[in-house]
Coordinates of C-alpha atoms and ligand atoms in Angstrom, one line a residue:
Chain A
Y266 CA -2.6 156.6 205.6
I267 CA -5.0 159.7 206.1
R268 CA -3.6 162.3 208.3
I269 CA -5.5 165.1 209.6
R270 CA -3.7 168.1 211.5
G271 CA -5.3 171.2 213.1
L272 CA -8.2 170.9 210.8
R273 CA -10.7 174.0 211.1
K274 CA -13.7 175.1 209.3
V275 CA -15.3 178.3 210.0
Y276 CA -18.2 180.0 208.4
Q277 CA -19.0 183.6 208.6
M278 CA -22.9 184.3 209.4
G279 CA -23.3 188.2 209.5
H280 CA -21.6 188.9 212.7
T281 CA -21.1 185.5 213.9
K282 CA -18.5 183.0 213.4
V283 CA -19.7 179.1 213.2
H284 CA -16.8 176.8 214.0
A285 CA -18.1 173.9 212.3
L286 CA -14.8 172.1 213.0
D287 CA -12.6 173.5 215.8
G288 CA -9.3 172.0 215.5
V289 CA -9.2 168.3 214.6
D290 CA -6.2 166.0 214.7
L291 CA -6.9 162.4 213.3
D292 CA -5.1 159.5 211.9
I293 CA -7.1 157.0 210.1
P294 CA -4.9 153.8 209.1
R295 CA -5.2 152.1 206.0
G296 CA -7.8 149.4 205.9
S297 CA -9.6 150.4 209.0
F298 CA -13.3 150.6 209.7
T299 CA -13.9 153.9 211.4
V300 CA -17.4 155.0 212.8
L301 CA -18.0 158.5 213.6
M302 CA -20.7 159.5 215.9
G303 CA -22.0 162.9 217.3
P304 CA -25.0 165.0 217.9
S305 CA -26.8 166.7 214.8
G306 CA -24.8 169.8 213.8
S307 CA -21.5 168.7 215.6
G308 CA -19.4 168.7 212.4
K309 CA -19.7 165.1 210.8
S310 CA -20.6 166.0 207.4
T311 CA -18.1 169.1 207.3
L312 CA -15.3 166.5 208.2
L313 CA -16.4 164.1 205.7
Y314 CA -16.7 166.8 202.9
L315 CA -13.2 168.0 203.6
L316 CA -11.8 164.5 203.6
G317 CA -13.3 164.0 200.4
G318 CA -11.9 167.0 198.9
L319 CA -15.2 168.5 198.4
D320 CA -14.6 171.7 200.3
R321 CA -11.6 173.5 201.6
P322 CA -10.7 173.8 205.2
T323 CA -10.1 177.2 206.7
S324 CA -6.8 175.9 208.2
G325 CA -4.9 172.8 208.9
K326 CA -4.0 169.9 206.4
I327 CA -5.4 166.7 205.3
Q328 CA -3.0 164.1 204.0
V329 CA -4.2 161.0 202.0
G330 CA -1.3 158.6 201.4
E331 CA 1.2 160.8 199.5
Q332 CA -1.3 163.6 198.6
D333 CA -1.6 166.7 200.4
L334 CA -5.2 168.0 199.7
N335 CA -4.5 171.6 200.4
S336 CA -1.8 171.7 197.4
M337 CA -4.0 170.3 194.9
D338 CA -6.0 172.4 192.6
E339 CA -9.7 171.7 191.7
N340 CA -8.6 169.4 188.6
A341 CA -6.2 167.3 191.0
L342 CA -9.2 167.1 193.6
A343 CA -11.6 165.9 191.1
V344 CA -9.0 163.2 189.9
Y345 CA -8.4 162.4 193.7
R346 CA -12.2 161.7 194.1
R347 CA -12.6 159.9 191.0
R348 CA -9.7 157.5 191.8
T349 CA -9.5 157.1 195.4
L350 CA -13.1 157.7 196.8
G351 CA -16.5 156.5 197.1
F352 CA -18.8 159.1 198.6
I353 CA -22.3 158.3 200.0
F354 CA -24.1 161.5 200.7
Q355 CA -26.3 162.1 203.6
Q356 CA -28.9 163.6 201.1
F357 CA -28.1 161.2 198.1
N358 CA -27.2 163.9 195.5
L359 CA -28.7 161.9 192.8
V360 CA -29.1 163.6 189.4
S361 CA -32.9 163.9 189.2
S362 CA -32.9 163.9 185.2
M363 CA -31.0 160.4 185.2
N364 CA -32.6 156.9 185.8
T365 CA -31.0 154.5 188.5
L366 CA -28.6 152.9 185.9
E367 CA -27.5 156.2 184.5
N368 CA -26.9 157.7 187.8
I369 CA -24.8 154.6 189.0
S370 CA -22.8 154.4 185.7
F371 CA -21.8 157.9 186.0
P372 CA -18.6 157.5 188.0
M373 CA -17.6 154.7 185.6
R374 CA -17.2 156.9 182.5
F375 CA -13.7 157.5 183.0
N376 CA -12.3 154.3 184.3
G377 CA -10.4 151.9 181.9
S378 CA -12.4 148.8 182.6
S379 CA -14.8 147.1 179.9
S380 CA -18.2 148.4 179.5
K381 CA -19.2 144.7 180.1
A382 CA -17.5 144.5 183.6
R383 CA -18.6 147.8 184.6
H384 CA -22.4 146.7 183.8
Q385 CA -21.9 143.5 185.5
R386 CA -20.5 145.2 188.7
A387 CA -23.5 147.8 188.6
A388 CA -26.0 144.8 188.2
R389 CA -24.5 143.0 191.0
L390 CA -24.7 145.9 193.3
L391 CA -28.3 146.7 192.6
E392 CA -29.1 143.0 193.4
Q393 CA -27.4 142.9 196.9
L394 CA -29.4 146.1 197.6
G395 CA -32.7 144.8 196.5
M396 CA -32.9 147.4 193.6
E397 CA -32.5 145.3 190.3
K398 CA -36.3 146.2 189.6
Y399 CA -35.6 149.8 189.7
T400 CA -32.9 150.4 187.1
R401 CA -35.2 152.6 184.6
H402 CA -36.5 154.6 187.8
R403 CA -35.7 158.2 188.3
P404 CA -35.1 159.6 191.7
T405 CA -38.6 161.1 192.0
E406 CA -40.1 157.9 191.1
M407 CA -38.4 156.2 194.0
S408 CA -38.9 156.2 197.9
G409 CA -36.4 157.8 200.2
G410 CA -34.7 154.5 201.0
Q411 CA -34.6 153.5 197.5
Q412 CA -32.7 156.8 196.5
Q413 CA -30.4 156.1 199.3
R414 CA -29.6 152.5 197.9
V415 CA -28.8 154.1 194.5
A416 CA -26.4 156.5 196.1
I417 CA -24.8 153.7 197.8
A418 CA -24.5 151.7 194.7
R419 CA -23.2 154.7 192.7
A420 CA -20.3 155.3 195.6
L421 CA -19.3 151.5 195.3
V422 CA -19.4 150.9 191.6
N423 CA -15.7 152.1 191.0
D424 CA -14.5 149.5 193.6
P425 CA -12.7 152.6 195.6
P426 CA -10.1 152.0 197.9
V427 CA -11.6 154.7 200.4
I428 CA -15.3 154.7 201.2
L429 CA -16.8 157.9 203.0
A430 CA -20.4 157.3 204.0
D431 CA -22.6 159.9 205.6
E432 CA -25.4 158.3 207.5
P433 CA -25.9 155.7 204.8
T434 CA -28.9 154.0 206.7
G435 CA -30.9 156.8 207.8
N436 CA -33.9 156.1 205.6
L437 CA -33.8 152.5 205.7
D438 CA -35.7 149.8 207.5
T439 CA -33.8 147.7 210.2
A440 CA -33.3 144.8 207.8
T441 CA -32.2 146.8 204.7
G442 CA -30.0 149.0 207.0
F443 CA -28.2 145.8 208.2
T444 CA -27.7 144.7 204.8
V445 CA -25.9 147.8 203.9
M446 CA -23.8 147.6 207.1
Q447 CA -22.7 144.0 206.1
M448 CA -21.8 145.2 202.5
L449 CA -19.6 148.0 204.0
S450 CA -18.2 145.6 206.5
D451 CA -17.3 143.1 203.7
L452 CA -15.7 145.8 201.5
H453 CA -13.6 146.6 204.6
K454 CA -12.5 142.8 205.2
E455 CA -11.4 142.8 201.4
G456 CA -8.8 145.7 202.4
R457 CA -10.7 148.9 201.8
T458 CA -10.5 152.1 204.2
V459 CA -14.1 152.8 205.4
V460 CA -15.4 155.9 207.3
V461 CA -19.0 155.7 208.3
V462 CA -20.8 158.6 210.0
T463 CA -23.9 157.3 211.7
H464 CA -26.5 157.9 214.4
D465 CA -27.0 154.1 214.4
P466 CA -25.2 152.3 217.4
R467 CA -25.6 149.0 215.4
M468 CA -22.6 150.0 213.2
A469 CA -20.1 150.1 215.9
R470 CA -20.1 146.2 216.0
F471 CA -18.3 146.6 212.6
A472 CA -15.6 149.3 213.7
T473 CA -12.1 148.7 214.1
R474 CA -12.4 152.0 215.7
M475 CA -14.9 154.6 217.1
I476 CA -14.6 158.5 217.2
Y477 CA -16.7 160.9 218.8
I478 CA -17.3 164.5 217.9
L479 CA -19.1 167.4 219.9
D480 CA -19.1 170.9 218.7
G481 CA -16.3 170.5 216.2
R482 CA -14.0 168.6 218.2
L483 CA -13.1 164.9 218.8
V484 CA -13.6 163.9 222.2
S485 CA -13.4 160.7 224.4
K486 CA -16.2 158.1 224.7
E487 CA -16.7 159.0 228.2
D488 CA -17.1 162.9 227.6
Y489 CA -19.3 162.0 224.6
D490 CA -21.4 159.7 226.7
Q491 CA -21.8 162.2 229.5
A492 CA -22.9 164.9 227.0
Chain B
Y133 CA -62.2 160.3 212.3
I134 CA -60.1 159.3 209.4
R135 CA -61.4 156.5 207.2
I136 CA -59.6 154.7 204.3
R137 CA -61.3 152.3 202.2
G138 CA -60.0 150.3 199.3
L139 CA -57.0 152.7 198.6
R140 CA -54.8 152.0 195.7
K141 CA -52.0 154.0 194.1
V142 CA -50.7 152.4 190.8
Y143 CA -47.8 154.0 188.9
Q144 CA -47.3 153.1 185.2
M145 CA -43.7 152.6 184.4
G146 CA -43.2 151.8 180.8
H147 CA -44.9 148.3 180.3
T148 CA -45.1 147.5 184.2
K149 CA -47.3 148.6 186.9
V150 CA -46.0 149.4 190.3
H151 CA -48.6 149.0 193.1
A152 CA -47.3 151.5 195.5
L153 CA -50.7 150.9 197.6
D154 CA -52.5 147.8 197.0
G155 CA -55.9 148.0 198.7
V156 CA -55.7 149.5 202.0
D157 CA -58.4 149.7 204.6
L158 CA -57.7 151.8 207.6
D159 CA -59.4 153.7 210.3
I160 CA -57.7 156.3 212.5
P161 CA -59.5 157.5 215.7
R162 CA -59.5 161.0 216.4
G163 CA -56.8 161.7 219.2
S164 CA -54.8 158.4 218.5
F165 CA -51.1 158.2 218.0
T166 CA -50.6 155.8 215.1
V167 CA -47.1 154.5 214.2
L168 CA -46.6 153.0 210.8
M169 CA -43.6 150.7 210.2
G170 CA -42.5 148.9 207.1
P171 CA -39.5 148.2 204.7
S172 CA -38.1 150.6 202.3
G173 CA -40.3 151.0 199.3
S174 CA -43.4 149.3 201.1
G175 CA -45.8 152.5 200.4
K176 CA -45.6 154.5 203.8
S177 CA -44.8 157.9 202.2
T178 CA -47.4 157.1 199.6
L179 CA -50.1 156.5 202.2
L180 CA -49.2 159.7 204.1
Y181 CA -49.0 161.9 200.8
L182 CA -52.6 160.5 200.0
L183 CA -53.8 161.2 203.6
G184 CA -52.4 164.7 203.3
G185 CA -54.1 165.5 200.1
L186 CA -51.0 165.9 198.4
D187 CA -51.7 163.5 195.8
R188 CA -54.8 161.4 194.6
P189 CA -55.5 157.9 194.7
T190 CA -55.8 155.6 191.5
S191 CA -59.0 154.2 193.6
G192 CA -60.5 154.0 196.9
K193 CA -61.7 156.9 199.2
I194 CA -60.2 158.9 202.2
Q195 CA -62.7 160.6 204.5
V196 CA -61.1 162.9 207.3
G197 CA -63.9 164.1 209.5
E198 CA -66.7 165.2 207.3
Q199 CA -64.6 165.7 204.4
D200 CA -64.1 163.4 201.4
L201 CA -60.8 164.1 200.0
N202 CA -61.7 162.6 196.5
S203 CA -64.5 165.1 196.0
M204 CA -62.5 168.0 196.7
D205 CA -60.8 170.3 194.1
E206 CA -57.2 171.5 194.5
N207 CA -58.2 174.8 196.2
A208 CA -60.4 172.9 198.7
L209 CA -57.5 170.3 199.3
A210 CA -55.1 173.5 199.9
V211 CA -57.5 174.8 202.6
Y212 CA -57.8 171.3 204.2
R213 CA -54.0 171.1 204.3
R214 CA -53.4 174.6 205.7
R215 CA -56.1 174.2 208.5
T216 CA -56.2 170.8 209.4
L217 CA -52.6 169.3 208.9
G218 CA -49.1 169.5 210.0
F219 CA -46.9 167.5 207.4
I220 CA -43.2 166.7 208.3
F221 CA -41.5 165.4 204.9
Q222 CA -39.2 162.7 204.7
Q223 CA -36.7 164.9 202.7
F224 CA -37.8 168.1 204.5
N225 CA -38.9 170.2 201.6
L226 CA -37.7 173.6 202.8
V227 CA -37.6 176.5 200.5
S228 CA -33.8 176.9 199.9
S229 CA -34.0 180.6 199.2
M230 CA -35.7 181.3 202.8
N231 CA -33.9 181.1 206.2
T232 CA -35.2 179.1 209.1
L233 CA -37.6 181.9 210.2
E234 CA -39.1 182.5 206.9
N235 CA -39.6 178.7 206.3
I236 CA -41.1 178.3 209.7
S237 CA -43.4 181.4 209.4
F238 CA -44.7 180.4 206.0
P239 CA -47.7 178.4 207.0
M240 CA -48.6 181.2 209.3
R241 CA -49.4 183.6 206.6
F242 CA -53.1 182.8 206.4
N243 CA -54.2 182.1 209.9
G244 CA -55.8 185.0 212.0
S245 CA -53.7 185.0 215.0
S246 CA -51.7 188.0 215.8
S247 CA -48.3 188.3 214.4
K248 CA -46.8 188.6 218.0
A249 CA -48.4 185.2 219.0
R250 CA -47.2 183.4 215.9
H251 CA -43.6 184.6 216.4
Q252 CA -43.5 183.5 220.1
R253 CA -44.9 180.2 219.1
A254 CA -42.1 179.8 216.2
A255 CA -39.4 180.9 218.9
R256 CA -40.6 178.4 221.5
L257 CA -40.6 175.6 219.0
L258 CA -37.1 176.4 217.6
E259 CA -36.0 176.3 221.4
Q260 CA -37.5 172.9 222.3
L261 CA -35.7 171.7 219.1
G262 CA -32.3 173.4 220.0
M263 CA -32.4 175.5 217.0
E264 CA -33.0 179.1 218.4
K265 CA -29.2 180.2 216.9
Y266 CA -30.4 179.3 213.5
T267 CA -33.0 181.7 212.7
R268 CA -31.0 183.3 209.9
H269 CA -29.5 180.1 208.4
R270 CA -30.7 179.1 204.9
P271 CA -31.1 175.4 204.4
T272 CA -27.7 174.9 202.7
E273 CA -26.1 176.3 205.6
M274 CA -27.4 173.8 208.1
S275 CA -26.7 170.1 208.8
G276 CA -29.1 167.2 207.7
G277 CA -30.6 167.1 211.0
Q278 CA -31.0 170.7 211.6
Q279 CA -32.9 170.9 208.5
Q280 CA -34.9 168.1 209.6
R281 CA -35.7 170.1 212.8
V282 CA -36.7 173.2 210.7
A283 CA -39.2 171.1 208.9
I284 CA -40.7 169.8 212.2
A285 CA -41.0 173.2 213.6
R286 CA -42.7 174.5 210.5
A287 CA -45.3 171.5 210.5
L288 CA -46.0 172.2 214.1
V289 CA -46.2 176.2 213.9
N290 CA -50.0 176.3 213.1
D291 CA -50.9 174.1 216.0
P292 CA -52.7 171.6 213.5
P293 CA -55.1 168.9 214.8
V294 CA -53.6 166.3 212.6
I295 CA -49.9 165.6 212.5
L296 CA -48.4 163.5 209.6
A297 CA -44.8 162.8 210.1
D298 CA -42.7 161.0 207.6
E299 CA -39.6 159.5 209.2
P300 CA -39.0 162.7 211.4
T301 CA -35.9 161.3 213.2
G302 CA -34.0 159.9 210.4
N303 CA -31.2 162.5 210.5
L304 CA -31.1 162.9 214.2
D305 CA -28.8 161.5 216.9
T306 CA -30.2 159.3 219.6
A307 CA -30.9 162.1 222.2
T308 CA -32.3 164.8 219.6
G309 CA -34.5 162.1 218.0
F310 CA -35.9 161.2 221.4
T311 CA -36.6 165.1 222.0
V312 CA -38.8 164.9 218.8
M313 CA -40.7 161.7 220.0
Q314 CA -41.4 163.6 223.2
M315 CA -42.7 166.6 221.4
L316 CA -45.1 164.5 219.1
S317 CA -46.2 162.4 222.1
D318 CA -46.9 165.7 224.2
L319 CA -49.0 167.0 221.2
H320 CA -50.9 163.8 221.2
K321 CA -51.5 164.0 225.0
E322 CA -53.0 167.6 224.4
G323 CA -55.7 165.9 221.9
R324 CA -54.0 165.8 218.5
T325 CA -54.2 163.0 216.1
V326 CA -50.7 161.9 215.2
V327 CA -49.4 159.6 212.4
V328 CA -45.8 158.8 212.4
V329 CA -44.0 157.0 209.8
T330 CA -40.6 155.5 211.3
H331 CA -38.0 152.9 211.2
D332 CA -37.2 153.7 214.8
P333 CA -38.6 151.1 217.1
R334 CA -38.3 153.6 220.0
M335 CA -41.2 155.3 218.6
A336 CA -43.6 152.3 219.4
R337 CA -43.8 153.2 223.0
F338 CA -45.6 156.4 222.4
A339 CA -47.9 154.7 220.1
T340 CA -51.6 154.0 220.9
R341 CA -51.7 151.9 217.7
M342 CA -49.1 150.1 215.6
I343 CA -49.7 149.4 211.7
Y344 CA -47.5 147.3 209.5
I345 CA -47.1 147.6 205.8
L346 CA -45.5 145.2 203.2
D347 CA -45.7 145.7 199.5
G348 CA -48.5 148.4 199.7
R349 CA -50.8 146.3 202.1
L350 CA -51.4 146.5 205.7
V351 CA -50.4 143.1 207.5
S352 CA -50.5 141.8 211.0
K353 CA -47.4 142.3 213.3
E354 CA -46.9 138.3 213.1
D355 CA -46.6 138.6 209.3
Y356 CA -44.3 141.8 209.3
D357 CA -42.1 140.0 211.9
Q358 CA -41.8 136.9 209.8
A359 CA -41.3 138.8 206.6
Ligands
ATP43 N1 -43.5 158.5 190.8 C1 -43.5 157.1 191.0 N2 -43.3 156.3 189.9 C2 -43.2 155.0 190.0 N3 -43.0 154.4 191.1 C3 -43.1 155.1 192.4 C4 -43.3 156.6 192.3 N4 -43.3 157.1 193.6 C5 -42.9 155.8 194.3 N5 -43.0 154.8 193.6 C6 -43.0 153.5 194.1 O1 -43.9 153.3 194.9 C7 -43.4 152.3 196.1 C8 -43.8 152.8 197.4 O2 -42.9 154.3 197.7 P1 -43.0 154.7 199.0 O3 -42.2 156.3 198.7 O4 -44.1 155.0 199.4 O5 -42.1 153.8 200.0 P2 -41.7 154.1 201.4 O6 -42.5 152.9 202.2 O7 -42.0 155.5 201.9 O8 -40.1 153.7 201.4 P3 -38.9 154.5 202.3 O9 -39.1 153.6 203.6 O10 -37.6 154.1 201.4 O11 -39.2 155.9 202.4 C9 -42.1 152.1 196.0 O12 -41.6 150.8 195.3 C10 -41.7 153.1 195.1 O13 -40.5 152.7 193.9
ATP44 N1 -22.6 176.8 204.8 C1 -22.7 177.1 206.0 N2 -22.9 178.2 206.7 C2 -22.8 178.3 208.2 N3 -22.9 177.4 209.0 C3 -22.9 176.0 208.3 C4 -22.8 175.7 206.9 N4 -22.7 174.4 206.8 C5 -22.7 173.9 207.9 N5 -22.8 174.9 208.9 C6 -22.9 174.6 210.3 O1 -21.7 173.6 210.7 C7 -22.1 172.8 211.8 C8 -21.7 171.4 211.4 O2 -22.7 171.0 210.4 P1 -22.4 169.4 209.9 O3 -23.4 169.4 208.6 O4 -21.1 169.1 209.6 O5 -23.1 168.7 211.0 P2 -23.4 167.3 211.2 O6 -22.7 166.6 212.3 O7 -23.4 166.4 209.8 O8 -25.1 167.2 211.5 P3 -26.3 166.1 211.3 O9 -26.0 164.9 212.1 O10 -27.2 167.0 211.4 O11 -25.9 165.7 209.8 C9 -23.6 173.0 212.0 O12 -23.8 173.9 213.2 C10 -24.1 173.8 210.7 O13 -25.1 174.8 211.0
MG45 MG1 -24.5 165.5 208.5
MG46 MG1 -40.9 157.0 202.6

């Protein structure tokens, strides 16, 4: 379903090259729950950004279903993101001038469902995340973990077939973090394809597949454990 | 050393009042390592901000050594922060136009130590945190965990007697997170007063004292565990 071949992302920093991704080959089957783990700086967010069509690789290809991301222009990528993906950002990326309800409703502005259905869905997600009292709060009026939960609700509100989550529980206490993992797992059981970047080993129990990354390359569990 | 009495922070949101802190009494002995745990939204960052003189309480008092924070004006609070504290922010708060070295050097601009001593100190901290290759990187050119480590180095570069850390390992992998905990513990063993907000139970082993917060109030471990 998702096919990644020879993926590279190189940044030029003055005289040095930073190989954020150094030749990644990866297949992600439809309906799988993939957990990606690796040290800080190993390339996890970079991989997710490229998968999400938010950036372009230096070389290599990414195919999502029938679509070849490299051959798509900015507009086509925007449509791809809107229709296919729910992206949970490591640093939330909420709009600071909008309140919770506005931030969550933002991705719904293009889809055809009735305004009523959309608002019910938003309300249900907020309730599952314990955030129903925060509809009118703006990001600066909420704690770190509350902002993270708004970012999660926003990513899920369009019921996307593919969910890309970049460290979705980093700012959450143990119990709330577990609630989020359950939600992602339930969505997976209903047929969605989920890719979660995390440092939390508890996420592994929900995975149909674990992948490990070191210095921009995928490695075996053995190599990862010995690193 | 740090005495908190009747501390309240209330936010007015339209018609509702949010009691971020709902009457906190707390003593933090000099040279202690206090770990504060609580659910997302329970008031941890608020408590740290007030302790750090970054915000004012609605009522109640905070005394740090001889200083009564309520009676200090903005300039006095700025001096207090510069001389006494190292603050590690939950969302890093790095200056996006400055690179790593500039961000770390920023707090050193007022202290009397020689430029050479300061730069050696900055270099050593970066090395301990595995960040020595990132001196010229700006925040947007670094991963989440790398930015977090720069924020940590910045808080420690002035060798402050009091360290306030708000979820300092949330974006770090297990190994790097442990390195940071060790660093804070070593600084504590050298005599500093450390207060760490964390969701990571591994931090407890370094604590001389655990405190628990629920809905803006300090509670016993039993109440916290049953919540
Ligand atoms: N400016 C504000 N206006 C209104 N409410 C606020 C404001 N800032 C914080 N709050 C509320 O105060 C409460 C405590 O927030 P705080 O940031 O201290 O939580 P926290 O324990 O640090 O949570 P987390 O673990 O998610 O970081 C939360 O319910 C939050 O929504
Ligand atoms: N714009 C950029 N310019 C230069 N280097 C960059 C840039 N963006 C990222 N990098 C580098 O690419 C590497 C991978 O970054 P990435 O954000 O993917 O790491 P990560 O695995 O998500 O880390 P973390 O767990 O800390 O979030 C890092 O070494 C980072 O410094
Ligand atoms: Mg990352
Ligand atoms: Mg907080």
